[in-house]
Amino acid sequence: MKVVRILALAATVGMAPVQADTFFGVHAGYDSWQASTQGGFANSQQLQDFSFRDKNQQGYYLAFEHLVPVLPNLRVQWQNLQSQGHTELNNSFSFGGATFAAGTALSTELDFRYTDYVLYYELLDNSLLQLDLGLVAKKLSGELTIMAANRQASQSVRQWLPLLYLDSRLGLPGSGLELFANGQASQFSGNHWYDLQAGVAYQLVDSLTLDVRLKLGYRWLDLQLDDIDDLYAGITFSGIFAGIAIHF
């Protein structure tokens, strides 16, 4: 948010004590996350575990920030959660209207997508410490498909989930480095969604009109769905990610 420094200074005189550095700014970013996947799913509380493959997950975001104290800032982010897995059934398993006998070799495809709409306030915004707090409306959609030699079955999910949002950054003066940690969390009616990440960022470009940061960190996402569109699931994604963040 460094496009109009003079206008920003004039606009913030007499306003809140926590000041941003411009009147309006745009943030954009991309993350590549090498995630391992563990867990299982079912149409009942008796989950069937699968051995999932590691897969690279892609995520993007856009954020719009301003200096109007009473209005929240907006962040929109998109994330894919995909994997393939397999198992051999010890007991019969019913899913998506089909029943598979014990001893059946199953493969599965997990294809989740979500869009987050985040409204947040900048509680602190300076070169040493930044702290954002807000609320998330998560639009989750996707499919789980299982396949045997002679049949397949699938289950779709489409649901809105509410979450809390926290983002923090700690600058290391004179180094071009900063530490960051952020997350989302929600727990309700037997469901939960925890998404936490932390790491280090390097300021590659720091100019009046453009900032560019390179990020490296670790991310852990744990979800539990309890009868969401007839789907029960307990799945964890975790691993190292790298990304880029651009600030206009």
PDB file of C-alpha atoms in Angstrom:
ATOM      1  CA  MET A   1       0.000   0.000   0.000  1.00  0.00           C
ATOM      2  CA  LYS A   2       2.681   2.484  -1.074  1.00  0.00           C
ATOM      3  CA  VAL A   3       1.219   4.144  -4.143  1.00  0.00           C
ATOM      4  CA  VAL A   4       0.198   7.524  -2.707  1.00  0.00           C
ATOM      5  CA  ARG A   5       2.144   8.287   0.462  1.00  0.00           C
ATOM      6  CA  ILE A   6       1.254  11.972   0.662  1.00  0.00           C
ATOM      7  CA  LEU A   7      -2.464  11.314   0.191  1.00  0.00           C
ATOM      8  CA  ALA A   8      -2.285   8.568   2.800  1.00  0.00           C
ATOM      9  CA  LEU A   9      -0.683  10.875   5.345  1.00  0.00           C
ATOM     10  CA  ALA A  10      -3.340  13.522   4.827  1.00  0.00           C
ATOM     11  CA  ALA A  11      -6.158  11.010   5.040  1.00  0.00           C
ATOM     12  CA  THR A  12      -4.963   9.535   8.318  1.00  0.00           C
ATOM     13  CA  VAL A  13      -4.448  12.752  10.283  1.00  0.00           C
ATOM     14  CA  GLY A  14      -6.798  12.626  13.243  1.00  0.00           C
ATOM     15  CA  MET A  15      -7.902   9.065  12.536  1.00  0.00           C
ATOM     16  CA  ALA A  16      -7.076   5.860  14.400  1.00  0.00           C
ATOM     17  CA  PRO A  17      -3.676   5.541  16.068  1.00  0.00           C
ATOM     18  CA  VAL A  18      -2.866   2.458  13.987  1.00  0.00           C
ATOM     19  CA  GLN A  19      -2.039   3.792  10.528  1.00  0.00           C
ATOM     20  CA  ALA A  20      -1.345   2.061   7.244  1.00  0.00           C
ATOM     21  CA  ASP A  21       1.164   3.521   4.814  1.00  0.00           C
ATOM     22  CA  THR A  22      -1.134   4.468   1.913  1.00  0.00           C
ATOM     23  CA  PHE A  23      -4.739   5.302   1.155  1.00  0.00           C
ATOM     24  CA  PHE A  24      -5.427   2.134  -0.853  1.00  0.00           C
ATOM     25  CA  GLY A  25      -3.400  -0.928  -1.743  1.00  0.00           C
ATOM     26  CA  VAL A  26      -3.643  -4.280  -3.446  1.00  0.00           C
ATOM     27  CA  HIS A  27      -1.926  -7.495  -2.358  1.00  0.00           C
ATOM     28  CA  ALA A  28      -1.611 -10.623  -4.498  1.00  0.00           C
ATOM     29  CA  GLY A  29       0.093 -13.922  -3.857  1.00  0.00           C
ATOM     30  CA  TYR A  30       0.692 -17.490  -4.943  1.00  0.00           C
ATOM     31  CA  ASP A  31       1.745 -20.519  -2.877  1.00  0.00           C
ATOM     32  CA  SER A  32       2.950 -23.943  -3.979  1.00  0.00           C
ATOM     33  CA  TRP A  33       2.434 -26.449  -1.160  1.00  0.00           C
ATOM     34  CA  GLN A  34       3.958 -29.936  -1.210  1.00  0.00           C
ATOM     35  CA  ALA A  35       1.467 -31.655   1.074  1.00  0.00           C
ATOM     36  CA  SER A  36       1.209 -35.147   2.446  1.00  0.00           C
ATOM     37  CA  THR A  37      -2.351 -36.345   3.051  1.00  0.00           C
ATOM     38  CA  GLN A  38      -3.659 -38.667   5.736  1.00  0.00           C
ATOM     39  CA  GLY A  39      -7.115 -39.758   6.817  1.00  0.00           C
ATOM     40  CA  GLY A  40     -10.341 -41.198   5.532  1.00  0.00           C
ATOM     41  CA  PHE A  41     -14.027 -40.678   4.877  1.00  0.00           C
ATOM     42  CA  ALA A  42     -17.395 -42.441   4.772  1.00  0.00           C
ATOM     43  CA  ASN A  43     -21.151 -41.912   4.796  1.00  0.00           C
ATOM     44  CA  SER A  44     -21.151 -42.695   8.519  1.00  0.00           C
ATOM     45  CA  GLN A  45     -18.970 -42.036  11.549  1.00  0.00           C
ATOM     46  CA  GLN A  46     -17.021 -45.247  10.866  1.00  0.00           C
ATOM     47  CA  LEU A  47     -14.391 -43.740   8.571  1.00  0.00           C
ATOM     48  CA  GLN A  48     -12.511 -45.808   6.017  1.00  0.00           C
ATOM     49  CA  ASP A  49      -8.828 -44.841   5.962  1.00  0.00           C
ATOM     50  CA  PHE A  50      -6.920 -44.578   2.681  1.00  0.00           C
ATOM     51  CA  SER A  51      -3.213 -44.370   1.857  1.00  0.00           C
ATOM     52  CA  PHE A  52      -2.969 -41.060   0.004  1.00  0.00           C
ATOM     53  CA  ARG A  53      -0.161 -39.852  -2.242  1.00  0.00           C
ATOM     54  CA  ASP A  54       1.728 -36.629  -1.620  1.00  0.00           C
ATOM     55  CA  LYS A  55       0.675 -33.918  -4.032  1.00  0.00           C
ATOM     56  CA  ASN A  56       1.502 -30.303  -4.833  1.00  0.00           C
ATOM     57  CA  GLN A  57      -1.404 -28.026  -3.908  1.00  0.00           C
ATOM     58  CA  GLN A  58      -1.881 -24.604  -5.522  1.00  0.00           C
ATOM     59  CA  GLY A  59      -3.223 -21.511  -3.762  1.00  0.00           C
ATOM     60  CA  TYR A  60      -3.812 -17.873  -4.745  1.00  0.00           C
ATOM     61  CA  TYR A  61      -5.106 -14.737  -3.065  1.00  0.00           C
ATOM     62  CA  LEU A  62      -6.022 -11.094  -3.617  1.00  0.00           C
ATOM     63  CA  ALA A  63      -6.444  -8.548  -0.834  1.00  0.00           C
ATOM     64  CA  PHE A  64      -7.677  -4.965  -0.876  1.00  0.00           C
ATOM     65  CA  GLU A  65      -6.752  -2.622   1.973  1.00  0.00           C
ATOM     66  CA  HIS A  66      -7.714   0.986   2.722  1.00  0.00           C
ATOM     67  CA  LEU A  67      -7.529   3.618   5.452  1.00  0.00           C
ATOM     68  CA  VAL A  68     -11.209   3.938   6.398  1.00  0.00           C
ATOM     69  CA  PRO A  69     -11.119   2.884  10.075  1.00  0.00           C
ATOM     70  CA  VAL A  70     -14.660   1.517  10.449  1.00  0.00           C
ATOM     71  CA  LEU A  71     -14.675  -0.569   7.268  1.00  0.00           C
ATOM     72  CA  PRO A  72     -12.921  -3.952   7.141  1.00  0.00           C
ATOM     73  CA  ASN A  73     -10.392  -4.894   4.489  1.00  0.00           C
ATOM     74  CA  LEU A  74     -11.179  -7.687   2.037  1.00  0.00           C
ATOM     75  CA  ARG A  75      -9.134 -10.752   1.163  1.00  0.00           C
ATOM     76  CA  VAL A  76     -10.248 -13.439  -1.297  1.00  0.00           C
ATOM     77  CA  GLN A  77      -8.250 -16.654  -1.593  1.00  0.00           C
ATOM     78  CA  TRP A  78      -8.579 -19.833  -3.615  1.00  0.00           C
ATOM     79  CA  GLN A  79      -7.147 -23.233  -2.761  1.00  0.00           C
ATOM     80  CA  ASN A  80      -7.192 -26.717  -4.301  1.00  0.00           C
ATOM     81  CA  LEU A  81      -6.922 -29.813  -2.108  1.00  0.00           C
ATOM     82  CA  GLN A  82      -6.400 -32.892  -4.254  1.00  0.00           C
ATOM     83  CA  SER A  83      -4.961 -36.363  -3.813  1.00  0.00           C
ATOM     84  CA  GLN A  84      -5.275 -39.980  -4.903  1.00  0.00           C
ATOM     85  CA  GLY A  85      -5.182 -42.973  -2.618  1.00  0.00           C
ATOM     86  CA  HIS A  86      -5.844 -46.679  -2.263  1.00  0.00           C
ATOM     87  CA  THR A  87      -6.766 -49.333   0.283  1.00  0.00           C
ATOM     88  CA  GLU A  88      -7.822 -52.959   0.570  1.00  0.00           C
ATOM     89  CA  LEU A  89     -11.002 -53.356   2.583  1.00  0.00           C
ATOM     90  CA  ASN A  90     -10.967 -55.414   5.761  1.00  0.00           C
ATOM     91  CA  ASN A  91     -14.742 -55.072   6.042  1.00  0.00           C
ATOM     92  CA  SER A  92     -17.551 -54.228   3.650  1.00  0.00           C
ATOM     93  CA  PHE A  93     -17.827 -50.505   2.898  1.00  0.00           C
ATOM     94  CA  SER A  94     -20.851 -48.541   1.672  1.00  0.00           C
ATOM     95  CA  PHE A  95     -20.321 -45.166   0.047  1.00  0.00           C
ATOM     96  CA  GLY A  96     -22.227 -43.026  -2.439  1.00  0.00           C
ATOM     97  CA  GLY A  97     -25.008 -45.586  -2.797  1.00  0.00           C
ATOM     98  CA  ALA A  98     -22.690 -48.527  -3.553  1.00  0.00           C
ATOM     99  CA  THR A  99     -21.436 -51.342  -1.321  1.00  0.00           C
ATOM    100  CA  PHE A 100     -17.984 -52.884  -1.686  1.00  0.00           C
ATOM    101  CA  ALA A 101     -17.200 -56.291  -0.188  1.00  0.00           C
ATOM    102  CA  ALA A 102     -14.385 -57.057   2.236  1.00  0.00           C
ATOM    103  CA  GLY A 103     -11.140 -57.792   0.408  1.00  0.00           C
ATOM    104  CA  THR A 104     -11.925 -55.360  -2.428  1.00  0.00           C
ATOM    105  CA  ALA A 105      -9.020 -53.220  -3.622  1.00  0.00           C
ATOM    106  CA  LEU A 106     -10.186 -49.606  -3.830  1.00  0.00           C
ATOM    107  CA  SER A 107      -8.608 -46.492  -5.268  1.00  0.00           C
ATOM    108  CA  THR A 108      -9.874 -43.027  -4.460  1.00  0.00           C
ATOM    109  CA  GLU A 109      -9.700 -39.489  -5.801  1.00  0.00           C
ATOM    110  CA  LEU A 110     -10.087 -36.517  -3.499  1.00  0.00           C
ATOM    111  CA  ASP A 111     -10.878 -33.225  -5.220  1.00  0.00           C
ATOM    112  CA  PHE A 112     -11.757 -30.366  -2.868  1.00  0.00           C
ATOM    113  CA  ARG A 113     -11.786 -26.679  -3.731  1.00  0.00           C
ATOM    114  CA  TYR A 114     -12.608 -23.683  -1.635  1.00  0.00           C
ATOM    115  CA  THR A 115     -12.876 -19.928  -1.834  1.00  0.00           C
ATOM    116  CA  ASP A 116     -12.371 -17.812   1.272  1.00  0.00           C
ATOM    117  CA  TYR A 117     -13.979 -14.410   1.692  1.00  0.00           C
ATOM    118  CA  VAL A 118     -12.143 -12.716   4.551  1.00  0.00           C
ATOM    119  CA  LEU A 119     -13.159  -9.455   6.228  1.00  0.00           C
ATOM    120  CA  TYR A 120     -10.423  -8.250   8.553  1.00  0.00           C
ATOM    121  CA  TYR A 121      -9.009  -5.267  10.418  1.00  0.00           C
ATOM    122  CA  GLU A 122      -5.371  -4.246  10.683  1.00  0.00           C
ATOM    123  CA  LEU A 123      -4.809  -3.981  14.435  1.00  0.00           C
ATOM    124  CA  LEU A 124      -1.115  -3.197  13.944  1.00  0.00           C
ATOM    125  CA  ASP A 125       0.638  -2.113  10.754  1.00  0.00           C
ATOM    126  CA  ASN A 126       4.243  -0.947  10.953  1.00  0.00           C
ATOM    127  CA  SER A 127       7.669  -2.084   9.784  1.00  0.00           C
ATOM    128  CA  LEU A 128       8.276  -4.142  12.930  1.00  0.00           C
ATOM    129  CA  LEU A 129       4.922  -5.782  13.641  1.00  0.00           C
ATOM    130  CA  GLN A 130       1.735  -6.399  11.674  1.00  0.00           C
ATOM    131  CA  LEU A 131      -1.382  -8.024  13.081  1.00  0.00           C
ATOM    132  CA  ASP A 132      -4.704  -8.661  11.302  1.00  0.00           C
ATOM    133  CA  LEU A 133      -7.865 -10.133  12.812  1.00  0.00           C
ATOM    134  CA  GLY A 134     -11.072 -11.042  10.995  1.00  0.00           C
ATOM    135  CA  LEU A 135     -13.777 -13.481   9.978  1.00  0.00           C
ATOM    136  CA  VAL A 136     -13.881 -15.951   7.089  1.00  0.00           C
ATOM    137  CA  ALA A 137     -16.777 -17.253   5.023  1.00  0.00           C
ATOM    138  CA  LYS A 138     -15.400 -20.399   3.371  1.00  0.00           C
ATOM    139  CA  LYS A 139     -17.220 -21.800   0.328  1.00  0.00           C
ATOM    140  CA  LEU A 140     -16.207 -25.462   0.185  1.00  0.00           C
ATOM    141  CA  SER A 141     -17.023 -27.719  -2.751  1.00  0.00           C
ATOM    142  CA  GLY A 142     -15.691 -30.927  -4.196  1.00  0.00           C
ATOM    143  CA  GLU A 143     -16.019 -34.647  -4.665  1.00  0.00           C
ATOM    144  CA  LEU A 144     -14.709 -37.871  -3.217  1.00  0.00           C
ATOM    145  CA  THR A 145     -14.715 -40.807  -5.631  1.00  0.00           C
ATOM    146  CA  ILE A 146     -13.877 -44.453  -4.973  1.00  0.00           C
ATOM    147  CA  MET A 147     -13.236 -47.014  -7.700  1.00  0.00           C
ATOM    148  CA  ALA A 148     -13.042 -50.799  -7.782  1.00  0.00           C
ATOM    149  CA  ALA A 149     -12.504 -53.113 -10.740  1.00  0.00           C
ATOM    150  CA  ASN A 150     -16.181 -53.248 -11.648  1.00  0.00           C
ATOM    151  CA  ARG A 151     -17.811 -50.133 -10.174  1.00  0.00           C
ATOM    152  CA  GLN A 152     -17.322 -46.691  -8.735  1.00  0.00           C
ATOM    153  CA  ALA A 153     -19.183 -44.326  -6.421  1.00  0.00           C
ATOM    154  CA  SER A 154     -18.840 -40.661  -5.541  1.00  0.00           C
ATOM    155  CA  GLN A 155     -20.068 -38.160  -2.988  1.00  0.00           C
ATOM    156  CA  SER A 156     -20.226 -34.393  -3.475  1.00  0.00           C
ATOM    157  CA  VAL A 157     -20.002 -31.704  -0.838  1.00  0.00           C
ATOM    158  CA  ARG A 158     -20.990 -28.051  -1.067  1.00  0.00           C
ATOM    159  CA  GLN A 159     -21.057 -26.053   2.120  1.00  0.00           C
ATOM    160  CA  TRP A 160     -20.332 -22.673   3.679  1.00  0.00           C
ATOM    161  CA  LEU A 161     -18.134 -22.716   6.796  1.00  0.00           C
ATOM    162  CA  PRO A 162     -17.492 -19.807   9.231  1.00  0.00           C
ATOM    163  CA  LEU A 163     -13.989 -19.325  10.666  1.00  0.00           C
ATOM    164  CA  LEU A 164     -11.834 -16.926  12.642  1.00  0.00           C
ATOM    165  CA  TYR A 165      -8.834 -15.385  10.853  1.00  0.00           C
ATOM    166  CA  LEU A 166      -5.484 -14.209  12.239  1.00  0.00           C
ATOM    167  CA  ASP A 167      -2.393 -13.023  10.357  1.00  0.00           C
ATOM    168  CA  SER A 168       0.836 -11.759  11.931  1.00  0.00           C
ATOM    169  CA  ARG A 169       4.288 -10.672  10.769  1.00  0.00           C
ATOM    170  CA  LEU A 170       7.411  -9.765  12.722  1.00  0.00           C
ATOM    171  CA  GLY A 171      10.106  -7.783  10.925  1.00  0.00           C
ATOM    172  CA  LEU A 172      13.808  -8.355  11.572  1.00  0.00           C
ATOM    173  CA  PRO A 173      15.316  -4.852  11.116  1.00  0.00           C
ATOM    174  CA  GLY A 174      18.198  -4.485   8.707  1.00  0.00           C
ATOM    175  CA  SER A 175      17.989  -8.036   7.380  1.00  0.00           C
ATOM    176  CA  GLY A 176      15.219  -7.920   4.782  1.00  0.00           C
ATOM    177  CA  LEU A 177      13.707 -10.906   6.592  1.00  0.00           C
ATOM    178  CA  GLU A 178      10.488 -11.293   8.522  1.00  0.00           C
ATOM    179  CA  LEU A 179       8.786 -14.090  10.405  1.00  0.00           C
ATOM    180  CA  PHE A 180       5.130 -14.769   9.731  1.00  0.00           C
ATOM    181  CA  ALA A 181       2.358 -16.910  11.171  1.00  0.00           C
ATOM    182  CA  ASN A 182      -1.297 -17.041  10.231  1.00  0.00           C
ATOM    183  CA  GLY A 183      -4.267 -19.287  10.510  1.00  0.00           C
ATOM    184  CA  GLN A 184      -7.965 -19.987  10.366  1.00  0.00           C
ATOM    185  CA  ALA A 185      -9.949 -21.964  12.914  1.00  0.00           C
ATOM    186  CA  SER A 186     -13.516 -23.116  13.437  1.00  0.00           C
ATOM    187  CA  GLN A 187     -15.259 -25.784  15.487  1.00  0.00           C
ATOM    188  CA  PHE A 188     -19.003 -26.399  15.530  1.00  0.00           C
ATOM    189  CA  SER A 189     -21.497 -29.290  15.735  1.00  0.00           C
ATOM    190  CA  GLY A 190     -18.816 -31.980  15.553  1.00  0.00           C
ATOM    191  CA  ASN A 191     -17.045 -30.288  12.622  1.00  0.00           C
ATOM    192  CA  HIS A 192     -13.738 -28.487  12.703  1.00  0.00           C
ATOM    193  CA  TRP A 193     -11.341 -26.787  10.314  1.00  0.00           C
ATOM    194  CA  TYR A 194      -7.855 -25.761  11.442  1.00  0.00           C
ATOM    195  CA  ASP A 195      -5.457 -24.220   8.933  1.00  0.00           C
ATOM    196  CA  LEU A 196      -2.124 -22.974  10.318  1.00  0.00           C
ATOM    197  CA  GLN A 197       1.110 -21.898   8.669  1.00  0.00           C
ATOM    198  CA  ALA A 198       4.364 -20.270   9.725  1.00  0.00           C
ATOM    199  CA  GLY A 199       7.642 -19.411   8.074  1.00  0.00           C
ATOM    200  CA  VAL A 200      10.106 -16.781   6.955  1.00  0.00           C
ATOM    201  CA  ALA A 201       9.872 -14.204   4.154  1.00  0.00           C
ATOM    202  CA  TYR A 202      12.562 -12.235   2.338  1.00  0.00           C
ATOM    203  CA  GLN A 203      11.944  -8.722   0.975  1.00  0.00           C
ATOM    204  CA  LEU A 204      13.147  -9.021  -2.624  1.00  0.00           C
ATOM    205  CA  VAL A 205      11.824  -5.614  -3.788  1.00  0.00           C
ATOM    206  CA  ASP A 206      10.972  -2.663  -1.527  1.00  0.00           C
ATOM    207  CA  SER A 207      10.084   0.468  -3.490  1.00  0.00           C
ATOM    208  CA  LEU A 208       7.586   3.307  -3.409  1.00  0.00           C
ATOM    209  CA  THR A 209       5.221   1.561  -5.822  1.00  0.00           C
ATOM    210  CA  LEU A 210       5.962  -2.152  -5.428  1.00  0.00           C
ATOM    211  CA  ASP A 211       6.920  -4.670  -2.758  1.00  0.00           C
ATOM    212  CA  VAL A 212       7.826  -8.285  -3.534  1.00  0.00           C
ATOM    213  CA  ARG A 213       8.417 -10.940  -0.868  1.00  0.00           C
ATOM    214  CA  LEU A 214       9.520 -14.564  -1.246  1.00  0.00           C
ATOM    215  CA  LYS A 215       8.143 -16.971   1.374  1.00  0.00           C
ATOM    216  CA  LEU A 216       9.114 -20.370   2.717  1.00  0.00           C
ATOM    217  CA  GLY A 217       7.217 -22.133   5.452  1.00  0.00           C
ATOM    218  CA  TYR A 218       5.284 -25.082   6.813  1.00  0.00           C
ATOM    219  CA  ARG A 219       1.516 -25.498   6.630  1.00  0.00           C
ATOM    220  CA  TRP A 220      -0.827 -27.848   8.483  1.00  0.00           C
ATOM    221  CA  LEU A 221      -4.536 -28.198   7.652  1.00  0.00           C
ATOM    222  CA  ASP A 222      -6.831 -30.519   9.596  1.00  0.00           C
ATOM    223  CA  LEU A 223     -10.501 -30.890   8.688  1.00  0.00           C
ATOM    224  CA  GLN A 224     -13.293 -32.924  10.183  1.00  0.00           C
ATOM    225  CA  LEU A 225     -16.700 -33.065   8.524  1.00  0.00           C
ATOM    226  CA  ASP A 226     -19.566 -34.559  10.506  1.00  0.00           C
ATOM    227  CA  ASP A 227     -22.602 -35.270   8.326  1.00  0.00           C
ATOM    228  CA  ILE A 228     -21.994 -32.403   5.896  1.00  0.00           C
ATOM    229  CA  ASP A 229     -24.110 -33.318   2.850  1.00  0.00           C
ATOM    230  CA  ASP A 230     -24.113 -36.926   4.187  1.00  0.00           C
ATOM    231  CA  LEU A 231     -20.311 -36.915   4.238  1.00  0.00           C
ATOM    232  CA  TYR A 232     -18.100 -37.747   7.203  1.00  0.00           C
ATOM    233  CA  ALA A 233     -14.381 -37.096   6.826  1.00  0.00           C
ATOM    234  CA  GLY A 234     -11.230 -36.670   8.867  1.00  0.00           C
ATOM    235  CA  ILE A 235      -8.312 -35.591   6.680  1.00  0.00           C
ATOM    236  CA  THR A 236      -5.011 -33.831   7.371  1.00  0.00           C
ATOM    237  CA  PHE A 237      -2.752 -32.067   4.864  1.00  0.00           C
ATOM    238  CA  SER A 238       0.738 -30.990   5.935  1.00  0.00           C
ATOM    239  CA  GLY A 239       4.039 -30.016   4.382  1.00  0.00           C
ATOM    240  CA  ILE A 240       6.447 -27.341   3.212  1.00  0.00           C
ATOM    241  CA  PHE A 241       5.335 -24.516   0.923  1.00  0.00           C
ATOM    242  CA  ALA A 242       7.015 -21.742  -1.042  1.00  0.00           C
ATOM    243  CA  GLY A 243       5.339 -18.628  -2.350  1.00  0.00           C
ATOM    244  CA  ILE A 244       5.514 -15.074  -3.586  1.00  0.00           C
ATOM    245  CA  ALA A 245       3.624 -12.041  -2.272  1.00  0.00           C
ATOM    246  CA  ILE A 246       3.272  -8.803  -4.257  1.00  0.00           C
ATOM    247  CA  HIS A 247       2.093  -5.472  -2.827  1.00  0.00           C
ATOM    248  CA  PHE A 248       1.073  -2.617  -5.126  1.00  0.00           C
TER     249      PHE A 248
END
